[in-house]
PDB file of C-alpha atoms in Angstrom:
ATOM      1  CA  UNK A   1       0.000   0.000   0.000  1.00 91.00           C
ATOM      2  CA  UNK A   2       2.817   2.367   0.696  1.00 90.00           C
ATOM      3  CA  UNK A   3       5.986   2.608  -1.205  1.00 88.00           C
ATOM      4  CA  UNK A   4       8.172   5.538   0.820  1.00 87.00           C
ATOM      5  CA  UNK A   5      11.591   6.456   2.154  1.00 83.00           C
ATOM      6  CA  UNK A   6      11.535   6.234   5.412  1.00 87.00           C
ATOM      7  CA  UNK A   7       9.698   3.568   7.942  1.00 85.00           C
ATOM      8  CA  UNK A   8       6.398   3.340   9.194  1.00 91.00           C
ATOM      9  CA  UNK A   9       6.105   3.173  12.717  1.00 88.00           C
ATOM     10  CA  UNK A  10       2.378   2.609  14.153  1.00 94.00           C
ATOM     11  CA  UNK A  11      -0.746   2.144  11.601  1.00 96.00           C
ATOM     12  CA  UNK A  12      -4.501   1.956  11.842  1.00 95.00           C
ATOM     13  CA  UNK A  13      -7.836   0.952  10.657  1.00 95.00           C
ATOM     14  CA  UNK A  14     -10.104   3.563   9.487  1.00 96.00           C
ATOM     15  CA  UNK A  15     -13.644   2.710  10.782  1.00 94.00           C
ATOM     16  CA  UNK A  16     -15.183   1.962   7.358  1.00 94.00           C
ATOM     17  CA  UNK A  17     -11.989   0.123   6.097  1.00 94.00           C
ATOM     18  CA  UNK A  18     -11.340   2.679   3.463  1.00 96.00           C
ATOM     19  CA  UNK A  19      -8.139   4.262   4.550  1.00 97.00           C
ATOM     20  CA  UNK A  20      -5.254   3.531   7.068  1.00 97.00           C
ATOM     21  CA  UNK A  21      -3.854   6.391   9.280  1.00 98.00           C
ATOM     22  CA  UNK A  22       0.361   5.592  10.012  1.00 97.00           C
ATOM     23  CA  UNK A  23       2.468   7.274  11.701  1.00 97.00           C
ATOM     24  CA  UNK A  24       6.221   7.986   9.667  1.00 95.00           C
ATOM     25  CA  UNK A  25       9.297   9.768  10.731  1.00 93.00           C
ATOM     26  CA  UNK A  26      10.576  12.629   8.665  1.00 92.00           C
ATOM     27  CA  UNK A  27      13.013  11.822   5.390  1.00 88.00           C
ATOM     28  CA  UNK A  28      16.974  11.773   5.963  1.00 83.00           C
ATOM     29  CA  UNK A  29      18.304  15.325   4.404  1.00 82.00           C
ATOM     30  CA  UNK A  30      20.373  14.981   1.608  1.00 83.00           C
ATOM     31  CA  UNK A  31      23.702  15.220   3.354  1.00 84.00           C
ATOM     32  CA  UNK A  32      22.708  12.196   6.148  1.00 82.00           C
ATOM     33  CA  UNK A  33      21.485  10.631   2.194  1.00 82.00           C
ATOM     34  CA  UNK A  34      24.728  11.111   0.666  1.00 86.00           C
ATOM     35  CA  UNK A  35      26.490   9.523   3.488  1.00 84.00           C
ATOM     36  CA  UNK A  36      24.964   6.599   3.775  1.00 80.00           C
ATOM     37  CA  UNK A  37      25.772   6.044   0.467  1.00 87.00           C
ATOM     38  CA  UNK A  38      29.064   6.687   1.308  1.00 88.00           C
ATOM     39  CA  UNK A  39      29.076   3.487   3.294  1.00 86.00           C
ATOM     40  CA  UNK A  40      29.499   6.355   6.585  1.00 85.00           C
ATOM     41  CA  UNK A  41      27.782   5.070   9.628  1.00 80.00           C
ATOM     42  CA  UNK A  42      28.945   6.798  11.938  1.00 84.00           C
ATOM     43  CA  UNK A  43      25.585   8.614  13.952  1.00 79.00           C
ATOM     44  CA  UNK A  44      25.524  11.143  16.509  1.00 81.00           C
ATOM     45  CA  UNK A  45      22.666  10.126  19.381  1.00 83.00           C
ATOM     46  CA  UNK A  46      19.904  12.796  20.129  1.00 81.00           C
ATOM     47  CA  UNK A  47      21.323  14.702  17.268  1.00 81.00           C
ATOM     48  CA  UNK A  48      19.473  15.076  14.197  1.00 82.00           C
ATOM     49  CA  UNK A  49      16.648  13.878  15.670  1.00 88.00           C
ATOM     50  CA  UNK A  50      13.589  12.786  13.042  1.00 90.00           C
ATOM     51  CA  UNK A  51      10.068  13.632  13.932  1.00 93.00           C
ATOM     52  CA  UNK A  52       7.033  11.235  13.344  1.00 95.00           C
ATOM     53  CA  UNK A  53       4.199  13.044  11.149  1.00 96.00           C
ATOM     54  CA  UNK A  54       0.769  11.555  11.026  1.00 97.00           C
ATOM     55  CA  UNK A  55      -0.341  10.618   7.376  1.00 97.00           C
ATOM     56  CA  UNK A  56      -3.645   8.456   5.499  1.00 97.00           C
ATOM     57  CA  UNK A  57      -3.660   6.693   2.739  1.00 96.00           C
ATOM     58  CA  UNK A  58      -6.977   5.191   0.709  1.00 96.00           C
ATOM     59  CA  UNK A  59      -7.156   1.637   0.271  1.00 95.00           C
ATOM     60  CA  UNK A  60      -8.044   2.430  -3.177  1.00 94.00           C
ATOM     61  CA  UNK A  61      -5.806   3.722  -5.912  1.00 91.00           C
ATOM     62  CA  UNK A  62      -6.049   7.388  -7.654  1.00 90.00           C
ATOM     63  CA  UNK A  63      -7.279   8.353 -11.148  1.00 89.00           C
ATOM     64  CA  UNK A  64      -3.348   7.831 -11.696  1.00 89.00           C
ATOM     65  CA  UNK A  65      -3.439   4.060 -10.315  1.00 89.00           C
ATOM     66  CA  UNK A  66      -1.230   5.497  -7.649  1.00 90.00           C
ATOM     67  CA  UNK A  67      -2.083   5.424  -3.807  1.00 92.00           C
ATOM     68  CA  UNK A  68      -0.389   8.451  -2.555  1.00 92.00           C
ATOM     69  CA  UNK A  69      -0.085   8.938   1.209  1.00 94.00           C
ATOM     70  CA  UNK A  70      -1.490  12.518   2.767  1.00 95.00           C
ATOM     71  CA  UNK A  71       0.183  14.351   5.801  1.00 96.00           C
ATOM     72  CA  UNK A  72      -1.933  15.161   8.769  1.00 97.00           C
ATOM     73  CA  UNK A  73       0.350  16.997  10.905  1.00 97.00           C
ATOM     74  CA  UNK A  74       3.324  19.275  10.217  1.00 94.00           C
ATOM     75  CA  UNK A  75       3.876  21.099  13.637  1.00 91.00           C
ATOM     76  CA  UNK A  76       7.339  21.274  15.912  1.00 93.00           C
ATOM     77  CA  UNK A  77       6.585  18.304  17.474  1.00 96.00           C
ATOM     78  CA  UNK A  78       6.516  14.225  17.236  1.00 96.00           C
ATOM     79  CA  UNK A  79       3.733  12.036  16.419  1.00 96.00           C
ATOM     80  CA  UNK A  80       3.412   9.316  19.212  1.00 95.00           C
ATOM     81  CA  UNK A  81       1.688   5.862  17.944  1.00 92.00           C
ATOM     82  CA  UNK A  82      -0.914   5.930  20.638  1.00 92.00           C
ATOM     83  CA  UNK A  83      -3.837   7.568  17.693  1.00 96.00           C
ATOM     84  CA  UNK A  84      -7.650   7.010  17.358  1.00 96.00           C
ATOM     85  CA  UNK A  85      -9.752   7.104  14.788  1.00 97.00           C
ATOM     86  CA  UNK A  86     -13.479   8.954  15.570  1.00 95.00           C
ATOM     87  CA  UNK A  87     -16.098   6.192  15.157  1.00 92.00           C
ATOM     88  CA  UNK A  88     -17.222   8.753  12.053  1.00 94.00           C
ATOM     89  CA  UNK A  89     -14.034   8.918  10.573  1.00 95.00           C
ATOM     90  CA  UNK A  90     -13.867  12.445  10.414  1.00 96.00           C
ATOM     91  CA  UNK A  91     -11.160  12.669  13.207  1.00 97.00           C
ATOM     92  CA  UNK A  92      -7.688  11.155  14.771  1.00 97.00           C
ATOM     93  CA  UNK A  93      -7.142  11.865  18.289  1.00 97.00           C
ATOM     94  CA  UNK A  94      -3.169  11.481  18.618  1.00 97.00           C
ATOM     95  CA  UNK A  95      -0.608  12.070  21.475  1.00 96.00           C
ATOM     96  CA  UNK A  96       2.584  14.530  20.231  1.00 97.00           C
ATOM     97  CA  UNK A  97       5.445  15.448  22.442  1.00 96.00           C
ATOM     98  CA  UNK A  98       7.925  17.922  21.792  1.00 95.00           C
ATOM     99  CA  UNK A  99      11.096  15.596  20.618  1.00 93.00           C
ATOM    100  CA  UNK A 100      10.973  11.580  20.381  1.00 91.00           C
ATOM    101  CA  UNK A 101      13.702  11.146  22.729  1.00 87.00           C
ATOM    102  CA  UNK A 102      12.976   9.487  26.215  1.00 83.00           C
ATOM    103  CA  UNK A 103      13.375  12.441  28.300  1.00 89.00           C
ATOM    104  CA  UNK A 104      10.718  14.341  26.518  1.00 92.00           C
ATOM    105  CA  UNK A 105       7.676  11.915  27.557  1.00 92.00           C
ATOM    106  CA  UNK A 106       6.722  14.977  30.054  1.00 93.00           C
ATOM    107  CA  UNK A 107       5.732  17.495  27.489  1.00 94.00           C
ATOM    108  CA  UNK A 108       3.205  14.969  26.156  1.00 95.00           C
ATOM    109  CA  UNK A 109      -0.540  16.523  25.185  1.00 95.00           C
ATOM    110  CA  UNK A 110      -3.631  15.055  23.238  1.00 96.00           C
ATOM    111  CA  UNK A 111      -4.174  16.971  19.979  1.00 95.00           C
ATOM    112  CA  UNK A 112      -7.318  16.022  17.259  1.00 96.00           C
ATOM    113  CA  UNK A 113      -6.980  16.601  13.509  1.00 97.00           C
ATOM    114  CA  UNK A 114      -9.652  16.633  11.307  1.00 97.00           C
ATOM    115  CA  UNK A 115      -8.991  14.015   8.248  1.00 97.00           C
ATOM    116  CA  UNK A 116     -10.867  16.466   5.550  1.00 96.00           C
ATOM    117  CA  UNK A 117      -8.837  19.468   6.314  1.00 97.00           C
ATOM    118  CA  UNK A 118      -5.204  18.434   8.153  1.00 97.00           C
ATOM    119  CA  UNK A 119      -6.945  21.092  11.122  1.00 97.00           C
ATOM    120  CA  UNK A 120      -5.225  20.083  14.500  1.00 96.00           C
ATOM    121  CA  UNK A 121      -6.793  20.942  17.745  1.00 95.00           C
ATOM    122  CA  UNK A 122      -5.596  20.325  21.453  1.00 94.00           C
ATOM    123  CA  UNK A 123      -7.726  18.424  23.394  1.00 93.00           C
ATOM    124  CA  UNK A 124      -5.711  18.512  26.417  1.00 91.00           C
ATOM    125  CA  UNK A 125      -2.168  20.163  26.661  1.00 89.00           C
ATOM    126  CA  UNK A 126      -1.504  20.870  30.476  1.00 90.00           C
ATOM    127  CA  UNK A 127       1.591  20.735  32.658  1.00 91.00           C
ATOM    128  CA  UNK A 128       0.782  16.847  33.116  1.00 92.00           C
ATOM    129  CA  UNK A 129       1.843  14.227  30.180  1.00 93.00           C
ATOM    130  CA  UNK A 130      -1.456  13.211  28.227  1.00 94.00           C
ATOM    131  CA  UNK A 131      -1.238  10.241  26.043  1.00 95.00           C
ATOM    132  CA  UNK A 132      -3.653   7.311  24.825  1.00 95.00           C
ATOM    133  CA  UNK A 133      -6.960   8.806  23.168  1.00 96.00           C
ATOM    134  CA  UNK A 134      -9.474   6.953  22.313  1.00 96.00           C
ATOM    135  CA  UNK A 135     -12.907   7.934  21.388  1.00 96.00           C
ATOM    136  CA  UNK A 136     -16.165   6.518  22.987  1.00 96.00           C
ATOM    137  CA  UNK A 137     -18.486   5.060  20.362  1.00 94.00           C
ATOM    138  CA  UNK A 138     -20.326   8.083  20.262  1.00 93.00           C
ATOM    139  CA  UNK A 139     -18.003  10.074  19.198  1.00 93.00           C
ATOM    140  CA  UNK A 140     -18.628  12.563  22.211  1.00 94.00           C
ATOM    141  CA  UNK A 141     -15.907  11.917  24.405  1.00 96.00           C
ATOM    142  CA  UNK A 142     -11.988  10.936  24.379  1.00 96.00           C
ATOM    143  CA  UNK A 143     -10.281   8.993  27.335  1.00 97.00           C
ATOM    144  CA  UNK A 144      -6.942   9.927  28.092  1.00 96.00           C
ATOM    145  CA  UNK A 145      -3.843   8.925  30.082  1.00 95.00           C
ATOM    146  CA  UNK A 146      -2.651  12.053  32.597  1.00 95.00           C
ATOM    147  CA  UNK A 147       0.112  12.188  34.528  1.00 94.00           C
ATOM    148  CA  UNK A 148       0.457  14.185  37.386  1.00 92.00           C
ATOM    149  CA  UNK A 149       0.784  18.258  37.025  1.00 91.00           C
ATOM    150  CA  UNK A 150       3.238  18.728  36.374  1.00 91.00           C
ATOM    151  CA  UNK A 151       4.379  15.315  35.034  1.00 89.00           C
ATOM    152  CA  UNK A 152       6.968  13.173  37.553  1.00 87.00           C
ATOM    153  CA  UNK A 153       9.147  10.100  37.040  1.00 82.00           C
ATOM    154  CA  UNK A 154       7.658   8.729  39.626  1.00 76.00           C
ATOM    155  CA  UNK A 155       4.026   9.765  38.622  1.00 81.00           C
ATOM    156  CA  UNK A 156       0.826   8.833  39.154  1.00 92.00           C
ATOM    157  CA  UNK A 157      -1.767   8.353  36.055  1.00 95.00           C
ATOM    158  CA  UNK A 158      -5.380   8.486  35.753  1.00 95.00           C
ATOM    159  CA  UNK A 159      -7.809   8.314  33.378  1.00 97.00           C
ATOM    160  CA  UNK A 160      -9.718  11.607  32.660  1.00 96.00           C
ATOM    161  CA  UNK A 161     -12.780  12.119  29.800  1.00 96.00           C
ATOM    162  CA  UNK A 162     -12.205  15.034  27.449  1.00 95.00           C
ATOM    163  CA  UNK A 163     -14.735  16.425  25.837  1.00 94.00           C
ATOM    164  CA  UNK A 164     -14.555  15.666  21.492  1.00 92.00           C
ATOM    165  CA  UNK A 165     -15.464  19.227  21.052  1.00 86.00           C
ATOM    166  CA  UNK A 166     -13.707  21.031  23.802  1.00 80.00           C
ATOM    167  CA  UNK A 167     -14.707  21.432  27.314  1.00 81.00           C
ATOM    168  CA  UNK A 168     -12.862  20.767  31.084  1.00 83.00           C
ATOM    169  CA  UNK A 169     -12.533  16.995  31.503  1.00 88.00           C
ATOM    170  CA  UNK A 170     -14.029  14.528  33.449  1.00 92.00           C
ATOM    171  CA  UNK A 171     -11.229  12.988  35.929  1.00 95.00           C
ATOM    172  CA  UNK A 172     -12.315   9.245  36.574  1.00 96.00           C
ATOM    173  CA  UNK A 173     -11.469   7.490  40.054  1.00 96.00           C
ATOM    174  CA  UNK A 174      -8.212   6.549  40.676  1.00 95.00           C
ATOM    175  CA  UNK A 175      -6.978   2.582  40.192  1.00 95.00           C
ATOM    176  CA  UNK A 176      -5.628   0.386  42.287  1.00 92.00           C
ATOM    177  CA  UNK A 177      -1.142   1.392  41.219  1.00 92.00           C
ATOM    178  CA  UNK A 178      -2.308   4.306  39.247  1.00 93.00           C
ATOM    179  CA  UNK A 179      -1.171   2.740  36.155  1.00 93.00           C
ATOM    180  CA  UNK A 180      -3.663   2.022  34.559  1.00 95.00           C
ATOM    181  CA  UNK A 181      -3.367   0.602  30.471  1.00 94.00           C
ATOM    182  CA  UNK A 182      -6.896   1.702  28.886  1.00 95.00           C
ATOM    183  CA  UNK A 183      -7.783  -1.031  25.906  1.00 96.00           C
ATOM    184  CA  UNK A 184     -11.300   0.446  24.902  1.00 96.00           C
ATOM    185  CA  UNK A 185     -14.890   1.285  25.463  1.00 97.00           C
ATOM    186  CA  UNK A 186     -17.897  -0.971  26.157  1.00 96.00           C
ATOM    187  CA  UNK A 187     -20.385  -0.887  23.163  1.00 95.00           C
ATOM    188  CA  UNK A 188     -22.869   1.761  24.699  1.00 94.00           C
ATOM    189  CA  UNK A 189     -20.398   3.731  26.607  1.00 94.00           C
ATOM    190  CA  UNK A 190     -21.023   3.703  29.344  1.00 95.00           C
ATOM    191  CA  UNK A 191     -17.866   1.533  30.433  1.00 97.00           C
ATOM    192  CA  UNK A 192     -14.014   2.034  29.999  1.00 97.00           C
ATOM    193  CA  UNK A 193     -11.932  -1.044  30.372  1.00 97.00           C
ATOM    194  CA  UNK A 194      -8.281  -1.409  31.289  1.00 97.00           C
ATOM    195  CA  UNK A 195      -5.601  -3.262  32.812  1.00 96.00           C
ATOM    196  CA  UNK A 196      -3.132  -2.878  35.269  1.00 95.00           C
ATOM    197  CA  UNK A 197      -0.408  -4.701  37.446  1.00 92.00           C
ATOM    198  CA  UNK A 198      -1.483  -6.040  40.788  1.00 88.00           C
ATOM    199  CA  UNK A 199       1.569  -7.460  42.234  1.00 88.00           C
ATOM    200  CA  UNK A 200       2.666 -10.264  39.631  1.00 89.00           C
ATOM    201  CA  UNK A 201      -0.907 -10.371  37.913  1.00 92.00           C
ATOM    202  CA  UNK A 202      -2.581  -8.464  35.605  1.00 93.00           C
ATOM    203  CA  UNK A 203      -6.085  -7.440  36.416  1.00 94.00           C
ATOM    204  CA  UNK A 204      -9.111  -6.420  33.971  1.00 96.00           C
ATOM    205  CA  UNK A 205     -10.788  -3.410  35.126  1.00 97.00           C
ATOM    206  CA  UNK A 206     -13.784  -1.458  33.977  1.00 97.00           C
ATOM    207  CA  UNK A 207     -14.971   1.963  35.014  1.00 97.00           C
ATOM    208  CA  UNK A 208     -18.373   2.788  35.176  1.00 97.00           C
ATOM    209  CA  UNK A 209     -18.069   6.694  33.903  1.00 95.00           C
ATOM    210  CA  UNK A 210     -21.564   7.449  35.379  1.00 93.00           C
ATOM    211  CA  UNK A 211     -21.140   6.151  38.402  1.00 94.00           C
ATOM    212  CA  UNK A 212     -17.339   6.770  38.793  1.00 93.00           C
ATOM    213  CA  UNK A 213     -17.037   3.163  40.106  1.00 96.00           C
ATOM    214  CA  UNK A 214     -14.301   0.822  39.392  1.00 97.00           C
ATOM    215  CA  UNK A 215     -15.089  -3.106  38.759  1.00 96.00           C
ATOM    216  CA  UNK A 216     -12.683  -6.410  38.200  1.00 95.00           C
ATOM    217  CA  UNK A 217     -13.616  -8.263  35.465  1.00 96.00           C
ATOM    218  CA  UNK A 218     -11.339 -10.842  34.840  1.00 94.00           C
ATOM    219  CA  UNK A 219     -11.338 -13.645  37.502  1.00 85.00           C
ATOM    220  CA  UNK A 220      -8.371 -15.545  38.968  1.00 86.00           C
ATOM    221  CA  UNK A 221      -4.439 -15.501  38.691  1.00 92.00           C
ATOM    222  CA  UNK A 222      -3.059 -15.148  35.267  1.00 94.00           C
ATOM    223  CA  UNK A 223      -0.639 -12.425  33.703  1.00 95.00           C
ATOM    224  CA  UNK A 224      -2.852 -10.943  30.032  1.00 96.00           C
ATOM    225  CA  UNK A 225      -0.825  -8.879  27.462  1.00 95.00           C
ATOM    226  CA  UNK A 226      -1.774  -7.442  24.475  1.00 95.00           C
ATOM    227  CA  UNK A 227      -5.378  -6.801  25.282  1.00 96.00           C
ATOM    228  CA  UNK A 228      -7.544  -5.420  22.213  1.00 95.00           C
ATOM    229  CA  UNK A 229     -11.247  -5.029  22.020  1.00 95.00           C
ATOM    230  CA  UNK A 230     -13.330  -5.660  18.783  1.00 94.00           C
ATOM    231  CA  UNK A 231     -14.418  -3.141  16.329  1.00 89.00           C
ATOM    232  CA  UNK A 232     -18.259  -3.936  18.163  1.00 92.00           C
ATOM    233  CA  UNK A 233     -16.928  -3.390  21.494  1.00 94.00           C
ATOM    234  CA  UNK A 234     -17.990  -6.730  22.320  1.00 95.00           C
ATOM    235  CA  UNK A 235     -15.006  -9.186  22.686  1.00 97.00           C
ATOM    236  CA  UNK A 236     -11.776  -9.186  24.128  1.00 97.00           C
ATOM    237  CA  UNK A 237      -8.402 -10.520  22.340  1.00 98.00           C
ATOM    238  CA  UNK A 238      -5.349 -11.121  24.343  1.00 97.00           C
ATOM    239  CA  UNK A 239      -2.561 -13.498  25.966  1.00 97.00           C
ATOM    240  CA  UNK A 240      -2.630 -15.122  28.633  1.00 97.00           C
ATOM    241  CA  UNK A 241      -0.205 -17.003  31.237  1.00 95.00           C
ATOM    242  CA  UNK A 242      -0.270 -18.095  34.260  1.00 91.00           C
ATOM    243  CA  UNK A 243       1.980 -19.697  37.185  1.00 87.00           C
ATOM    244  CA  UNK A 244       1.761 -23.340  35.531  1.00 87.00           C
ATOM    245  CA  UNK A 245       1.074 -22.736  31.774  1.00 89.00           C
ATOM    246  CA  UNK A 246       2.752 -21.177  29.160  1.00 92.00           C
ATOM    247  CA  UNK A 247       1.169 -18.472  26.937  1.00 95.00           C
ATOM    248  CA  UNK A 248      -1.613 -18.723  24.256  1.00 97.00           C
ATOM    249  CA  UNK A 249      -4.137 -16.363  22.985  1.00 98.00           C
ATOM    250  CA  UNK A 250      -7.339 -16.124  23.767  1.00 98.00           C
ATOM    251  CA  UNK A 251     -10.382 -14.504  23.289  1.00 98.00           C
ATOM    252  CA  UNK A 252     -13.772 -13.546  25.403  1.00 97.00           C
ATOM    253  CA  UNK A 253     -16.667 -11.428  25.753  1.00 97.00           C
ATOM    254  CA  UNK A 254     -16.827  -8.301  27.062  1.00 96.00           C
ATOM    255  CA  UNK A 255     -20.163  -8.882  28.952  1.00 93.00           C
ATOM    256  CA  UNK A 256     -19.108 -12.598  30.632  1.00 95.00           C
ATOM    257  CA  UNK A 257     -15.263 -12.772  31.345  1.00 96.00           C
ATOM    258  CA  UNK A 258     -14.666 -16.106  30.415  1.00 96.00           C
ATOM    259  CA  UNK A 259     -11.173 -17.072  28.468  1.00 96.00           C
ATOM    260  CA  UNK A 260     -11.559 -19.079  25.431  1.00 97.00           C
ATOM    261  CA  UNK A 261      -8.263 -20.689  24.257  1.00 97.00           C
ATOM    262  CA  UNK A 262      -7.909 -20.612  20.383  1.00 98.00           C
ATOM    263  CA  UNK A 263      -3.812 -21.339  20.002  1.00 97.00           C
ATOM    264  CA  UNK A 264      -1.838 -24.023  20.767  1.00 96.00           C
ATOM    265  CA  UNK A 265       1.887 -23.057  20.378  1.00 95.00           C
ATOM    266  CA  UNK A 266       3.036 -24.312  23.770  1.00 92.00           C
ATOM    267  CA  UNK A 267       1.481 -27.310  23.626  1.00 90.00           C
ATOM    268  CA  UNK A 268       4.581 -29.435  23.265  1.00 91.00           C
ATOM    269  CA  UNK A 269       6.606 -28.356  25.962  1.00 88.00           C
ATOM    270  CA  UNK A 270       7.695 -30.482  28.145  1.00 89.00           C
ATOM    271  CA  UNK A 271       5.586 -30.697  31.367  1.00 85.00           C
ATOM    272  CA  UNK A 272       7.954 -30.052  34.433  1.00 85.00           C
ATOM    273  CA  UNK A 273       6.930 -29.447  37.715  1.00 85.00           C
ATOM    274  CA  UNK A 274       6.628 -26.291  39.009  1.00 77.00           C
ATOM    275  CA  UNK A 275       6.539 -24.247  41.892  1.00 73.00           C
TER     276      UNK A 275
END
């Protein structure tokens, strides 16, 4: 779908499958060009730093048979991969900091573009670090990630709605380690699930945003990882491990926690005892 320069570093779905948003870091100049052709690898770190730009491409090719990708963002500042699309498709939500080197996580704020017109908008840019949109079904809200104000090393996050059009935002309750991992919205909205460490486990949590409540869903011991939700809101995919047993994927509803296994590629390890 894409034929460019440089290398793609975080891509996504656009709700009617038409078009995929990606973010891409900036092109090598023509003297960092010449000597790499030059065989010179020498680098200098944090110097010449490369910023990531938001861009979308259509699934479908041009009048020219070409599929040429369009920039979204152009500002002083780096696109993180952490974006959203609107469940319209009119809008990205995306996370930018001010350089994409580690120390710089601190400066982090949630912007909006509109697709049509490459118009950015903040949606939150305080003294805290802001970071992992995503839109409620509705298209009326965006959950964020925020740090404390201003932003520690040692910080606490919570999870705060913001307003799609603008407004103050809605701080939720605080989790268990204030660190919590959002992975998506129930179907109706009127839950936001994530996970979080709790000790050597990983916990399932959702918030009820009316009632400001928080609620385990996942039941027992086990360590999950890279927990996604349907484009229906209605099932969860993920990994799972626990004390005794390797990790597999599996998947479950949203409504009734209950792990499905659907891989097998641990299944011939040799059973030892453990502890």
């Amino acid at each position: 779908l894409t034929d460019v320069k440089t290398g793609i570093t975080a891509f996504g779905w656009s709700p009617d499958g038409s078009r995929i948003a990606f973010t891409m870091r900036d092109q090598a100049s023509d003297e960092e060009e010449k000597a790499a052709k030059g065989k010179d690898d020498s680098r200098w770190v944090d110097e010449n730093v490369k910023m990531n730009r938001l861009y979308v491409v259509s699934i479908q090719k041009d009048d020219k048979g070409k599929r040429e990708p369009r920039k979204l963002t152009t500002g002083d500042y780096t696109v993180e991969a952490d974006f959203d699309w609107s469940s319209d498709g009119k809008a990205i939500a995306f996370s930018k900091t001010r350089m994409p080197k580690a120390d710089y996580w601190t400066t982090g704020d949630v912007m909006s573009v509109d697709v049509a017109t490459a118009e950015v908008k903040p949606l939150s840019a305080t003294g805290a670090a802001e970071s992992r949109p995503l839109y409620s079904p509705d298209g009326k809200w965006v959950a964020i990630s925020v740090t404390d104000n201003p932003a520690r090393w040692a910080g606490n996050v919570r999870i705060s709605l913001i307003p799609a059009g603008g407004g103050a935002p809605k701080p939720m309750p605080w989790s268990y380690d204030a660190q919590p991992g959002a992975i998506g919205w129930s179907a109706n909205g009127d839950r936001l699930f994530f996970a979080e460490t709790r000790g050597t486990l990983t916990k399932i949590y959702a918030i009820n945003v009316n009632a400001n409540m928080i609620s385990e869903v996942s039941k027992g011991d086990a360590v999950f990882g890279g927990i996604e939700m349907n484009r229906a809101h209605t099932m969860f995919g993920f990994t799972m491990q626990r004390a005794d047993t390797a990790t597999e994927a599996f998947v479950s509803r949203v409504d009734n926690f209950a792990p499905v296994q659907i891989t097998n590629a641990n299944a011939n390890l040799p059973k030892l005892p453990v502890g």
